[in-house]
Tab-separated table of C-alpha atoms and ligand atoms in Angstrom:
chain	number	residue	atom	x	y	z
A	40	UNK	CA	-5.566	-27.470	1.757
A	41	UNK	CA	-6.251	-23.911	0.248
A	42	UNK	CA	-3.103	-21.843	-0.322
A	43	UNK	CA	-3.059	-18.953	1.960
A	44	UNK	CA	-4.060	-15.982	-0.635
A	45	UNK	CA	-1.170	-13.066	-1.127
A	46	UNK	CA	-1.222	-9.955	0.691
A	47	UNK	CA	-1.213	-6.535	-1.256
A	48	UNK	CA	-1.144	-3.798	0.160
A	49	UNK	CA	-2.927	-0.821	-2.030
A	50	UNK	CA	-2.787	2.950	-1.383
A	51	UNK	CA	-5.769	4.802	-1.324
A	52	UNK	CA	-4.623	8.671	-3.004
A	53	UNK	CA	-6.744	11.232	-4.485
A	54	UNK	CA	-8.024	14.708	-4.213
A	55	UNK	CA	-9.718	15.660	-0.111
A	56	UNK	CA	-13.695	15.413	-0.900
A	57	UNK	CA	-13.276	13.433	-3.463
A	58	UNK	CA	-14.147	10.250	-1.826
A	59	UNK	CA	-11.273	7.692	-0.489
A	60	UNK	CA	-12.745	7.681	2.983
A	61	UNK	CA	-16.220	6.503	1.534
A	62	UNK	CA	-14.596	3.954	-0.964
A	63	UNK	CA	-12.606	2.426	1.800
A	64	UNK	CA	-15.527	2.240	4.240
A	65	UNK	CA	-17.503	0.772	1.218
A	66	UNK	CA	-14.776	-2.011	0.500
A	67	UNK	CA	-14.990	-3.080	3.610
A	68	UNK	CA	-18.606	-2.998	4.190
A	69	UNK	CA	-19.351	-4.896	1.241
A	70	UNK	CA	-16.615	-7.564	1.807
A	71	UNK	CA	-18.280	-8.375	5.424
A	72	UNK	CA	-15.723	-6.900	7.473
A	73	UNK	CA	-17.160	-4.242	9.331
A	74	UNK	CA	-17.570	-6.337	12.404
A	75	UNK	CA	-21.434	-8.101	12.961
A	76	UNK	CA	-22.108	-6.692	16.371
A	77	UNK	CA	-21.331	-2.945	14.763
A	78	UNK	CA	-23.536	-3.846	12.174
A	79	UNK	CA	-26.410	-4.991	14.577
A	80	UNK	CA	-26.546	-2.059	16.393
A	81	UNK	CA	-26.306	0.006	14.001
A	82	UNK	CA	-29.218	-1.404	12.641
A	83	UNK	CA	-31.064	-1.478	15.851
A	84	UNK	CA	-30.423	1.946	16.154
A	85	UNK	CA	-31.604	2.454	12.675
A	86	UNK	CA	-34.497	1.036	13.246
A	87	UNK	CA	-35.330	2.663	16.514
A	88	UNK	CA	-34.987	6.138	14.768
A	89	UNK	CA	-37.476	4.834	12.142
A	90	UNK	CA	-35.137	5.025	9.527
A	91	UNK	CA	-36.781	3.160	6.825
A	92	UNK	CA	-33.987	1.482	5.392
A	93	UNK	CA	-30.493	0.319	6.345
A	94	UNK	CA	-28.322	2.079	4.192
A	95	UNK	CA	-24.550	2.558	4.026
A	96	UNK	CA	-24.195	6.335	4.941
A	97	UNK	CA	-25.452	5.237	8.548
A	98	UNK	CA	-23.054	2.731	9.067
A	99	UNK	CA	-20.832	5.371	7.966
A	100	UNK	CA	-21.660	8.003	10.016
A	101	UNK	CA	-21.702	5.776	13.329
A	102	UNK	CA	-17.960	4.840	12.295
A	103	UNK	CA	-17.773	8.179	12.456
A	104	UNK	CA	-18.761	9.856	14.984
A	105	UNK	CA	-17.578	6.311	17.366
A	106	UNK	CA	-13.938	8.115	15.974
A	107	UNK	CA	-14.802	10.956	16.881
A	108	UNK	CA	-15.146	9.656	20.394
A	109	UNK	CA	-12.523	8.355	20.451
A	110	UNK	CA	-13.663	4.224	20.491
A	111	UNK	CA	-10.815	2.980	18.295
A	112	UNK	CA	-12.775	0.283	16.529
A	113	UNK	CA	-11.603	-3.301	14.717
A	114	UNK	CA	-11.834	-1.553	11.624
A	115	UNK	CA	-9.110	-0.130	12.101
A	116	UNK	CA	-7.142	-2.593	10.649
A	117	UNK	CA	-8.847	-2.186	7.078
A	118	UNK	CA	-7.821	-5.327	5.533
A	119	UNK	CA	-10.381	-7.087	2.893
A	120	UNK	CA	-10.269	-10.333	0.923
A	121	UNK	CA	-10.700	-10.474	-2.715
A	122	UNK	CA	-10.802	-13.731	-4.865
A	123	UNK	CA	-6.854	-13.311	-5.516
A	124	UNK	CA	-5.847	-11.354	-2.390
A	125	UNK	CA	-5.417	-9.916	1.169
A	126	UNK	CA	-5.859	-6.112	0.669
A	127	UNK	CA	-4.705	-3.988	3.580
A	128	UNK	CA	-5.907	-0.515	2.634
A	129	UNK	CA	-3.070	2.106	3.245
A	130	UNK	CA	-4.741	5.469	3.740
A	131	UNK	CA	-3.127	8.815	3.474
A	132	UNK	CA	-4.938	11.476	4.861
A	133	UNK	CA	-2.290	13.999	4.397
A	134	UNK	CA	-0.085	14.304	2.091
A	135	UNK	CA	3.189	14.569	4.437
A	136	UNK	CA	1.815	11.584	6.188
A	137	UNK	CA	1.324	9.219	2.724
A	138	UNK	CA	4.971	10.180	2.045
A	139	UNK	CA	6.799	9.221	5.438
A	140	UNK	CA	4.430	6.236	5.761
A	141	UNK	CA	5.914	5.443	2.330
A	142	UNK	CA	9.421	5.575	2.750
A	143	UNK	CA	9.695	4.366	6.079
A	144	UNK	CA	7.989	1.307	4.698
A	145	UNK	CA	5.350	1.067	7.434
A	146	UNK	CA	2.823	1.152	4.515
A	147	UNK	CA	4.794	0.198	1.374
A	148	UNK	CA	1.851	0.327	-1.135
A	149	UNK	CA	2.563	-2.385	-4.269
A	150	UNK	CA	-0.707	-0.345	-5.995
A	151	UNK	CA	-2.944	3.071	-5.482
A	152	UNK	CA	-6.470	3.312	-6.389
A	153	UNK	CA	-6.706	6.805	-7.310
A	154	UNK	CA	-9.760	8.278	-6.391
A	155	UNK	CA	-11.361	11.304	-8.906
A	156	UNK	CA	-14.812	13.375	-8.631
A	157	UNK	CA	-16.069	13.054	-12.043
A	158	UNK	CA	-17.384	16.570	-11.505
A	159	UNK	CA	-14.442	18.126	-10.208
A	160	UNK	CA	-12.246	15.795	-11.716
A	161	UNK	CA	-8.354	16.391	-11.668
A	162	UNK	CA	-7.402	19.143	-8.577
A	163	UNK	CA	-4.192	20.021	-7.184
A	164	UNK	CA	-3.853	17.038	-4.579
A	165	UNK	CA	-4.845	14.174	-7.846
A	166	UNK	CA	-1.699	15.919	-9.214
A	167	UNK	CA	0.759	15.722	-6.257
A	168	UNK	CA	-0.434	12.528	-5.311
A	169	UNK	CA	-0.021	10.653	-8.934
A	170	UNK	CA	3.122	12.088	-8.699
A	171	UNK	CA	4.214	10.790	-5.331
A	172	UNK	CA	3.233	7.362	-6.046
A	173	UNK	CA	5.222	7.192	-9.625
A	174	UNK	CA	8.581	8.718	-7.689
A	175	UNK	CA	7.562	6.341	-4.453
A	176	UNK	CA	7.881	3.283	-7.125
A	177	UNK	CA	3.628	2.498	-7.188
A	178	UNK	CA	3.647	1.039	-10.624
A	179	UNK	CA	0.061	-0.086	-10.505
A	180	UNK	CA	-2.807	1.973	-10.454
A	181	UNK	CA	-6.413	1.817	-10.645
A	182	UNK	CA	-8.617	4.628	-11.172
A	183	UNK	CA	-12.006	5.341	-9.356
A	184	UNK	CA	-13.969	7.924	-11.218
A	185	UNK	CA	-16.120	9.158	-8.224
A	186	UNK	CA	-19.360	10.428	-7.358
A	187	UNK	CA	-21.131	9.199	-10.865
A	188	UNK	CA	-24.964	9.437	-9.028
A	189	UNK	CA	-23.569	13.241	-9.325
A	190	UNK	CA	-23.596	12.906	-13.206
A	191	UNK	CA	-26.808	10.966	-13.118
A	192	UNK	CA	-24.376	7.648	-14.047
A	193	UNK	CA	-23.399	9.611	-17.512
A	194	UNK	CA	-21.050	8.435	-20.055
A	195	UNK	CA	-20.262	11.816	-21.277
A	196	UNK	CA	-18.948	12.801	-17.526
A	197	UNK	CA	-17.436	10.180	-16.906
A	198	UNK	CA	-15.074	9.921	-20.742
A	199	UNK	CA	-14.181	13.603	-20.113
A	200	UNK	CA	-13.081	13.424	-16.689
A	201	UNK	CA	-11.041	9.936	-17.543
A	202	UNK	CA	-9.303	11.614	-20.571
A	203	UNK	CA	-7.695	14.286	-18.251
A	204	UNK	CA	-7.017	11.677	-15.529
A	205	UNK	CA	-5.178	9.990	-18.711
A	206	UNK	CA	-3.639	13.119	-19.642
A	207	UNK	CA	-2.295	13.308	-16.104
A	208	UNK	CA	-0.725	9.911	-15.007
A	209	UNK	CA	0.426	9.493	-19.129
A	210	UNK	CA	2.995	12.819	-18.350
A	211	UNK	CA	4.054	11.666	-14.683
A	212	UNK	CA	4.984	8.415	-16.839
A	213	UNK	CA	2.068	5.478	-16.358
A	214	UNK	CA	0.671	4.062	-19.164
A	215	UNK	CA	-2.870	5.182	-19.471
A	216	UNK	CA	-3.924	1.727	-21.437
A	217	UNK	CA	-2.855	-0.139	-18.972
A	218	UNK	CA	-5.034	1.340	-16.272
A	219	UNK	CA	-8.054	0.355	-15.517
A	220	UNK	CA	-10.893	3.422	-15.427
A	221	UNK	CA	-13.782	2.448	-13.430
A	222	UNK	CA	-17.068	4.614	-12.924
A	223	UNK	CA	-18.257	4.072	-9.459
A	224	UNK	CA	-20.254	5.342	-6.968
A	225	UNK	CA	-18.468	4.971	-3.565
A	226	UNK	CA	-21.432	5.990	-1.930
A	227	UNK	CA	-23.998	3.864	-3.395
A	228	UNK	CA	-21.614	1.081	-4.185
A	229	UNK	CA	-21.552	0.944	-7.748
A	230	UNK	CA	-19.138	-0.944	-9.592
A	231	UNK	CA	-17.037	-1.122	-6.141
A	232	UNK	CA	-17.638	-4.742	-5.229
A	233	UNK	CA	-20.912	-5.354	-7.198
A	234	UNK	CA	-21.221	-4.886	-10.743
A	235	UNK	CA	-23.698	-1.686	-11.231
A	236	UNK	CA	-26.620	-2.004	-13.364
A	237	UNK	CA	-27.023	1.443	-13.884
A	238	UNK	CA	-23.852	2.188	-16.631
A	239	UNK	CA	-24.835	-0.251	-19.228
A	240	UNK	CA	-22.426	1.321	-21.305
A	241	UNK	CA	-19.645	0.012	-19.241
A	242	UNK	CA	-17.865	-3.462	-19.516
A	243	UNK	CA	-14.774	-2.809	-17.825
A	244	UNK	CA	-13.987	-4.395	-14.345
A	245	UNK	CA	-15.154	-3.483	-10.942
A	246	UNK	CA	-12.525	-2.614	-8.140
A	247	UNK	CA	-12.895	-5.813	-6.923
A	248	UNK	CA	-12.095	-7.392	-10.167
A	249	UNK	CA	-9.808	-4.401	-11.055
A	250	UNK	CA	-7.905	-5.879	-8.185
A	251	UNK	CA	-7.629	-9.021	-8.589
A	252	UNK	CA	-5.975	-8.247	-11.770
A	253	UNK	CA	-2.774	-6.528	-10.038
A	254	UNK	CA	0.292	-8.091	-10.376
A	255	UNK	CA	1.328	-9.724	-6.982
A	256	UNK	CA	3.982	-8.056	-5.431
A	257	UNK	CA	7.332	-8.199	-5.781
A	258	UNK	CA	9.204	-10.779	-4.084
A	259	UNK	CA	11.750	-9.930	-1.691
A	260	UNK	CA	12.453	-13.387	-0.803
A	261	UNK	CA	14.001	-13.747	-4.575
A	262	UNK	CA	16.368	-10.500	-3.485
A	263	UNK	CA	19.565	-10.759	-1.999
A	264	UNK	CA	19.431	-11.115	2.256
A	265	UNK	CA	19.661	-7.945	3.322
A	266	UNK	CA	19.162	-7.927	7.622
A	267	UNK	CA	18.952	-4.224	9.515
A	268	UNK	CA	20.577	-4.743	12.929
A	269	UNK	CA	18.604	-3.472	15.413
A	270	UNK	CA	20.345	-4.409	18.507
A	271	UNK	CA	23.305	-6.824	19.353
A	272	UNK	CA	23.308	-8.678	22.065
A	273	UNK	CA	26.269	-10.735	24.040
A	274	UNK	CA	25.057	-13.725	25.163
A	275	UNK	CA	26.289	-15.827	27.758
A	276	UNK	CA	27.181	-19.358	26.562
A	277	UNK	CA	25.243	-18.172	23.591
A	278	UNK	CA	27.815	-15.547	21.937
A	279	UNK	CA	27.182	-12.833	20.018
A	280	UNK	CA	23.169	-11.985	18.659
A	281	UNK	CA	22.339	-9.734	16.026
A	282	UNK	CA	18.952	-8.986	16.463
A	283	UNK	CA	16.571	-7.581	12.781
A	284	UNK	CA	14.156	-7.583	10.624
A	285	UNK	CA	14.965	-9.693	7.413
A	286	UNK	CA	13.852	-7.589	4.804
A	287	UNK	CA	14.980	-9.700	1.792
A	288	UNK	CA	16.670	-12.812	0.820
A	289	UNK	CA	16.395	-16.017	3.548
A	290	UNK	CA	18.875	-16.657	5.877
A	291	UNK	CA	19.726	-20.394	6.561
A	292	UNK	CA	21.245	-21.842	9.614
A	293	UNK	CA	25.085	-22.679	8.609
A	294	UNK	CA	25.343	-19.722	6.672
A	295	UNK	CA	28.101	-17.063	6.030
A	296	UNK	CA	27.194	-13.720	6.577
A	297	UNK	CA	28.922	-10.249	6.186
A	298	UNK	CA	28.254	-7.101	8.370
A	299	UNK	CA	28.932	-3.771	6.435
A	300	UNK	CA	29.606	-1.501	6.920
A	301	UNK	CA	32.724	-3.198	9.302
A	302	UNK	CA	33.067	-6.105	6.686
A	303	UNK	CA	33.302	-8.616	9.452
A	304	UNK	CA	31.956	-12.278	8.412
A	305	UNK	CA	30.908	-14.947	10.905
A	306	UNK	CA	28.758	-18.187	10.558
A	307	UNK	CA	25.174	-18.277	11.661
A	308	UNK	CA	24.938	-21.458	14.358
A	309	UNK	CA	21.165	-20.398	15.336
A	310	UNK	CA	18.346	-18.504	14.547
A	311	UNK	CA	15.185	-17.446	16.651
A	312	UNK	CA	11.928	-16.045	16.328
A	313	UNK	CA	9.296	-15.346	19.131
A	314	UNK	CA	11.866	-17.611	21.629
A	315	UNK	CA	11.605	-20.368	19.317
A	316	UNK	CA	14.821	-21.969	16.998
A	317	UNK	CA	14.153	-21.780	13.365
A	318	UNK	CA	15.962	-23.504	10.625
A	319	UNK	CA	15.506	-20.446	7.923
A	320	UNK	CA	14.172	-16.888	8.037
A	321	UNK	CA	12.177	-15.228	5.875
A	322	UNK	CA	11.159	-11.506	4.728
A	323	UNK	CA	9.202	-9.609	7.418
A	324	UNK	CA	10.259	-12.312	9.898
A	325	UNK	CA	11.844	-10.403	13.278
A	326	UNK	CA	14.796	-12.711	14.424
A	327	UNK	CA	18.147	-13.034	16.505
A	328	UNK	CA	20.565	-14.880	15.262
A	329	UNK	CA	23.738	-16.510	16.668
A	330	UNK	CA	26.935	-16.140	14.886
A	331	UNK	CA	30.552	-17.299	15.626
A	332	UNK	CA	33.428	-15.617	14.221
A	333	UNK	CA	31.975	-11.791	15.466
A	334	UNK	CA	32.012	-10.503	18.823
A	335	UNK	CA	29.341	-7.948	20.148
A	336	UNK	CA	31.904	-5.136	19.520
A	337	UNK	CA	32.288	-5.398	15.706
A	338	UNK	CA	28.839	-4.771	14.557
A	339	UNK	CA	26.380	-2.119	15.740
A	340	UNK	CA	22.609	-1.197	14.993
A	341	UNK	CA	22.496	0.241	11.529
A	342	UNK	CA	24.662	-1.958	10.276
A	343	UNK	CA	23.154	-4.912	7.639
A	344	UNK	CA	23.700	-8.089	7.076
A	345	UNK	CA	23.862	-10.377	3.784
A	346	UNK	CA	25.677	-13.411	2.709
A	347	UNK	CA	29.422	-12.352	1.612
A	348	UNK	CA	29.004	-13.758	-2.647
A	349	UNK	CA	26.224	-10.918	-2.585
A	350	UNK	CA	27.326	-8.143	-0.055
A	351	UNK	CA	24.826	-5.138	1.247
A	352	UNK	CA	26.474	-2.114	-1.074
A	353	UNK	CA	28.394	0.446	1.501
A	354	UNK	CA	27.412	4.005	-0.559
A	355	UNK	CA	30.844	6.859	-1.156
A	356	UNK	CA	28.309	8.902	-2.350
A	357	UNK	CA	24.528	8.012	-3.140
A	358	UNK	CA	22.098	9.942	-6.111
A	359	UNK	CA	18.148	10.117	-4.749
A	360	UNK	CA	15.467	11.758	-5.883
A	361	UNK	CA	14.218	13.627	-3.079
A	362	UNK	CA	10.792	15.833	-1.968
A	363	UNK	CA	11.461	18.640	0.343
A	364	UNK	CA	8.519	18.686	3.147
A	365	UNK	CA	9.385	21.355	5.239
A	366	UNK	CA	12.534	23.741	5.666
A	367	UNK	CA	12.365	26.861	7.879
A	368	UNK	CA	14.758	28.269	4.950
A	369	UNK	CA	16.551	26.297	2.300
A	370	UNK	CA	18.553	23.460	1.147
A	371	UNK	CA	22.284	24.080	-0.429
A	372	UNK	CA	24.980	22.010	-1.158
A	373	UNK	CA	26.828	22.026	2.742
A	374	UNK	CA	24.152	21.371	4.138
A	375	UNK	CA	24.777	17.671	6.469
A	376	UNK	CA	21.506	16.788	7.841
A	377	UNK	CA	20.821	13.226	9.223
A	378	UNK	CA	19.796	10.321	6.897
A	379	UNK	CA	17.381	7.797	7.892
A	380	UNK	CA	17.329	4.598	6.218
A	381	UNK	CA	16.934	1.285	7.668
A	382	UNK	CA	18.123	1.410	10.943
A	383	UNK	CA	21.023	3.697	10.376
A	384	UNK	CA	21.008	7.086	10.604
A	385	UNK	CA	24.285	8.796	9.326
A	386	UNK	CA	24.691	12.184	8.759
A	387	UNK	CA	25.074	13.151	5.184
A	388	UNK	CA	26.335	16.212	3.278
A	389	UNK	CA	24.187	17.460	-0.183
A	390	UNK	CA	27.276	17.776	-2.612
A	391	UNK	CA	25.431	18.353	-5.429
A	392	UNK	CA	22.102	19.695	-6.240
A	393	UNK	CA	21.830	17.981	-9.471
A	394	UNK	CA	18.321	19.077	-10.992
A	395	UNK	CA	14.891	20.561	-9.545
A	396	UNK	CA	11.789	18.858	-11.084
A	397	UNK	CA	8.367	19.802	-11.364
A	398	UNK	CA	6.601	17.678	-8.155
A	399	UNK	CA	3.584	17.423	-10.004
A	400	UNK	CA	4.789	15.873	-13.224
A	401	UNK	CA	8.509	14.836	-12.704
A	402	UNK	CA	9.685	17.297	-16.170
A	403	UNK	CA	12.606	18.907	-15.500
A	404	UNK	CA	12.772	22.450	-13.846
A	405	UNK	CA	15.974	23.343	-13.913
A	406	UNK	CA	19.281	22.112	-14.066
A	407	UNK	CA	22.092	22.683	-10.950
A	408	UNK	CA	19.962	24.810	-8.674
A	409	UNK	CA	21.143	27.260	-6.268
A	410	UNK	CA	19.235	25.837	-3.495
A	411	UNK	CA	15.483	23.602	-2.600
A	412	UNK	CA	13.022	24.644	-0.679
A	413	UNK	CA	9.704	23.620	1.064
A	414	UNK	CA	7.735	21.418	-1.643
A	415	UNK	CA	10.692	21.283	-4.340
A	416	UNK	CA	11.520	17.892	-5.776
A	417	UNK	CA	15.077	17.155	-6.953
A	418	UNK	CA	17.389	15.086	-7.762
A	419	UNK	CA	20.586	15.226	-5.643
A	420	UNK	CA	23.854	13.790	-4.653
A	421	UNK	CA	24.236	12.891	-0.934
A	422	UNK	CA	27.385	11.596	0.594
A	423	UNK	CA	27.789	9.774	4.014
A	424	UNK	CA	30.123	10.884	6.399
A	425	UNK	CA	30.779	7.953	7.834
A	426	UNK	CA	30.536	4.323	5.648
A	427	UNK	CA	26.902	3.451	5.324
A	428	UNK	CA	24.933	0.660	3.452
A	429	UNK	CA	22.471	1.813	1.434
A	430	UNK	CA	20.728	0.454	-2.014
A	431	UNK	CA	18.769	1.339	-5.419
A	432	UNK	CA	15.279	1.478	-4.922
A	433	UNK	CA	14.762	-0.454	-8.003
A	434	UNK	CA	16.929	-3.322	-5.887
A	435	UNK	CA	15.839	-3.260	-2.604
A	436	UNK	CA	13.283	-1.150	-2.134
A	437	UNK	CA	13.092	-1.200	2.013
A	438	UNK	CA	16.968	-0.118	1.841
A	439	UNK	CA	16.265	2.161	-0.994
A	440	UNK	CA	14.035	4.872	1.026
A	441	UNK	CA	15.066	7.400	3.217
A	442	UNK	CA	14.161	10.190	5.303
A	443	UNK	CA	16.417	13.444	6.047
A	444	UNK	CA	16.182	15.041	9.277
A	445	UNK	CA	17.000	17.711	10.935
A	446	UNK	CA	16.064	20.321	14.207
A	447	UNK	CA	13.732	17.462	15.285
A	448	UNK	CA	11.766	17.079	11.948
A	449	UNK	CA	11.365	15.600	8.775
A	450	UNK	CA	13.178	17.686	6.279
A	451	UNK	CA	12.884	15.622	2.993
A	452	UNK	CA	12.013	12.218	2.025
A	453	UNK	CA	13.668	10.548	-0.839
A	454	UNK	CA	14.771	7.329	-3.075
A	455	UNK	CA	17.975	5.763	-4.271
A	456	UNK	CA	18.651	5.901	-7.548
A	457	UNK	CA	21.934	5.120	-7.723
A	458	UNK	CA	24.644	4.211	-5.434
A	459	UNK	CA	28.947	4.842	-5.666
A	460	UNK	CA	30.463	1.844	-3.614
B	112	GDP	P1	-11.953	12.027	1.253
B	112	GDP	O1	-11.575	13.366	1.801
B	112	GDP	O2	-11.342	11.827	-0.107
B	112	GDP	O3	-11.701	10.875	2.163
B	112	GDP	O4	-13.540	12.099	0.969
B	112	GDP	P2	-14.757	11.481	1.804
B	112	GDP	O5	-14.835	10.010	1.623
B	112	GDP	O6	-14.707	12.010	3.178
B	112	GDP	O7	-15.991	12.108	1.016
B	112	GDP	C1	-16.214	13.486	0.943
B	112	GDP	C2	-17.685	13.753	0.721
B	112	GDP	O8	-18.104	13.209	-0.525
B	112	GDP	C3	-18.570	13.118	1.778
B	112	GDP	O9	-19.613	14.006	2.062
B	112	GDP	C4	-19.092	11.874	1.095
B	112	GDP	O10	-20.344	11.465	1.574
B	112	GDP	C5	-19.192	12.326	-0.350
B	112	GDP	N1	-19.093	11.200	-1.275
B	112	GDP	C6	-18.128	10.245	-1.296
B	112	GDP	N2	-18.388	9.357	-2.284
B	112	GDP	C7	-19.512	9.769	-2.901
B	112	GDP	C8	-20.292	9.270	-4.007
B	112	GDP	O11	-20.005	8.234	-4.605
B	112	GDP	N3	-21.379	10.001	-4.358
B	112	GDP	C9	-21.739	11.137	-3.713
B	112	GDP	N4	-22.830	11.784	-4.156
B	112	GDP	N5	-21.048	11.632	-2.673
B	112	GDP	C10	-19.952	10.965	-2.266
């Protein structure tokens, strides 16, 4: 039997204009997923308006304008195979929207495909964005140097634009030579899924290829178990259920488990997913799970479980690196907005302001500002004002992202970098 292939879920980031929408719709048009019966009308339609030939721009327009109408379509879920993987596109269309999709891991992107007009080539958005994704942990890129029918499929174009696309991710602190720079036409698909025969010159990979040659993702089933609590219920001749998402580690029936913040440990008699007993849980799996030895009244959403040799870390104080996205005025130390992370939210006081970095290339600004505003990036000391669990990015990444909000909005988004138990 064929091993299921991976998932990996990719971030499309780049520049507005500059072409994501087209590469995605091109991805998935030339893997065969834009569904059959779209296709057939389409060309029915096509052919009706005695267009000549069935080209991609009209299958991109119809998606289009069908939007526009609001017909949500089965495209929707933008998900492509490759020889290696599943790719689930993550789009950002805005930049507020890539981060909070980031951090609130309802798109945690493993790798971005940058997108860059070779004739415009590096703009204000390729900046932020490059330097989102490096703070957001994206490790892996891949570089589409757009729009090459522009440049008449030009070496020259293309070389200049990729050295200042080099230039940019090398300061923000990827390694240029390890990223692949591909010259494609989004629009007429070259070098996308099909090798182009119109830049001899170039005998680098295609995206498809380019992706295949991503390192999987990280495992969180290798992590320690870390389980949100959603909800606890009190069953009747049941006992107590915790009810969460596993987000790493496994959890076995017949095993120990700590709640923190409380501390309170119990033994896990059965677990459950979609009504039906399990034996062991996995990452991404939604569960309740029966434990003796804790009553409904110890543990509350926001707390986490984990087994108790490897303990979720309860934060004194936590260091982040955070982006301000909007603040009517600004941020000092004082100031106790409310932390999201996980399923806890806990309000938490800015003690120190520690540094304020450039958000397009991570240097530093300057050291122990006065105060952050809208669009700063910093690096800042947080503490909890009641126990919370939190964790480093670099260890857990779901329990290492955050929001911060405040009068009904999100302030900031940030990452743990480090953590005072
Ligand atoms: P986004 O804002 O980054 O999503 O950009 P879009 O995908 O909406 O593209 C912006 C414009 O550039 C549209 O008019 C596209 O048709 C055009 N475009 C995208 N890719 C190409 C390409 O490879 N060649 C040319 N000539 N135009 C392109």
């Amino acid at each position: 039997m064929a091993r299921e292939k991976e998932h990996i879920n990719v971030a499309m980031i780049g520049h507005v204009d500059h072409g994501k929408s087209t590469l995605i719709g091109r991805l998935l048009y030339d893997a065969g997923e834009i569904p059959e019966h779209l296709i057939e009308k389409y060309r029915k339609e096509a052919q009706e308006k005695g267009k000549a030939t069935f080209e991609f721009a009209w299958v991109m327009d119809k998606l289009k304008e069908e939007r526009e109408r609001g017909i949500t379509i089965d495209v929707a879920h933008r998900k492509f195979e490759t020889d290696k993987y599943i790719v689930t596109i993550v789009d950002c269309p805005g930049h507020r929207d890539f981060i909070k999709n980031m951090i609130t891991g309802a798109s945690q992107a493993d790798a971005a495909i940058l997108v860059v007009d070779v004739v415009d080539c590096v703009q204000a958005q390729t900046k932020e964005h490059v330097f989102l994704a490096r703070t957001l942990g994206i490790n892996q890129l891949i570089v589409a140097i757009n729009k090459m029918d522009r440049v008449n499929y030009d070496q020259k174009a293309f070389e200049k634009c990729k050295e200042a696309v080099a230039k940019l991710i090398k300061l923000v602190g990827y390694k240029p030579e390890e990223v692949p720079f591909i010259p494609v036409s989004a629009y007429y698909g070259d070098n996308v899924f099909k090798k182009s025969d119109k830049m001899p010159w170039y005998n680098g990979p295609t995206i498809r290829e380019a992706l295949d040659l991503l390192k999987p993702p990280e495992k969180l089933i290798d992590k320690p178990l870390r389980i949100p609590i959603q909800d606890v219920y009190s069953i009747s001749g049941v006992g107590t259920v915790p009810v969460g998402r596993v987000e790493s580690g496994v959890l076995r029936v017949g095993d120990k488990v700590i709640f923190e913040p409380p501390g309170v440990v119990g033994e896990v008699k059965s677990i459950e997913m979609h009504h039906e007993p399990i034996k062991e849980a996995y990452p991404g799996d939604n569960i309740g799970f029966n434990v003796r030895g804790v009553s409904k009244n110890d543990i509350r959403r926001g707390d986490v479980a984990g087994h108790p040799d490897n303990p979720p870390t309860v934060a004194r104080d936590f260091t982040a690196q955070i982006v301000v996205l909007q603040h009517p005025t600004a941020i000092t130390v004082g100031y106790t907005p409310v932390v999201h992370a996980h399923t806890a939210q806990v309000a938490c006081r800015f003690v120190e302001l520690q540094k304020k970095i450039d958000p397009r290339t991570g240097a530093v600004k300057e050291e122990n500002p006065q105060f952050l505003k809208t669009g700063d990036a910093a690096v800042v000391k947080l503490e909890p004002t009641r126990p919370m669990v939190i964790e480093r990015v670099k260890d857990i990444p779901p329990l290492g992202r955050f929001a911060v909000r405040d009068m009904g909005m999100t302030v900031a988004a940030g990452m743990v970098l480090d953590v005072t138990p």
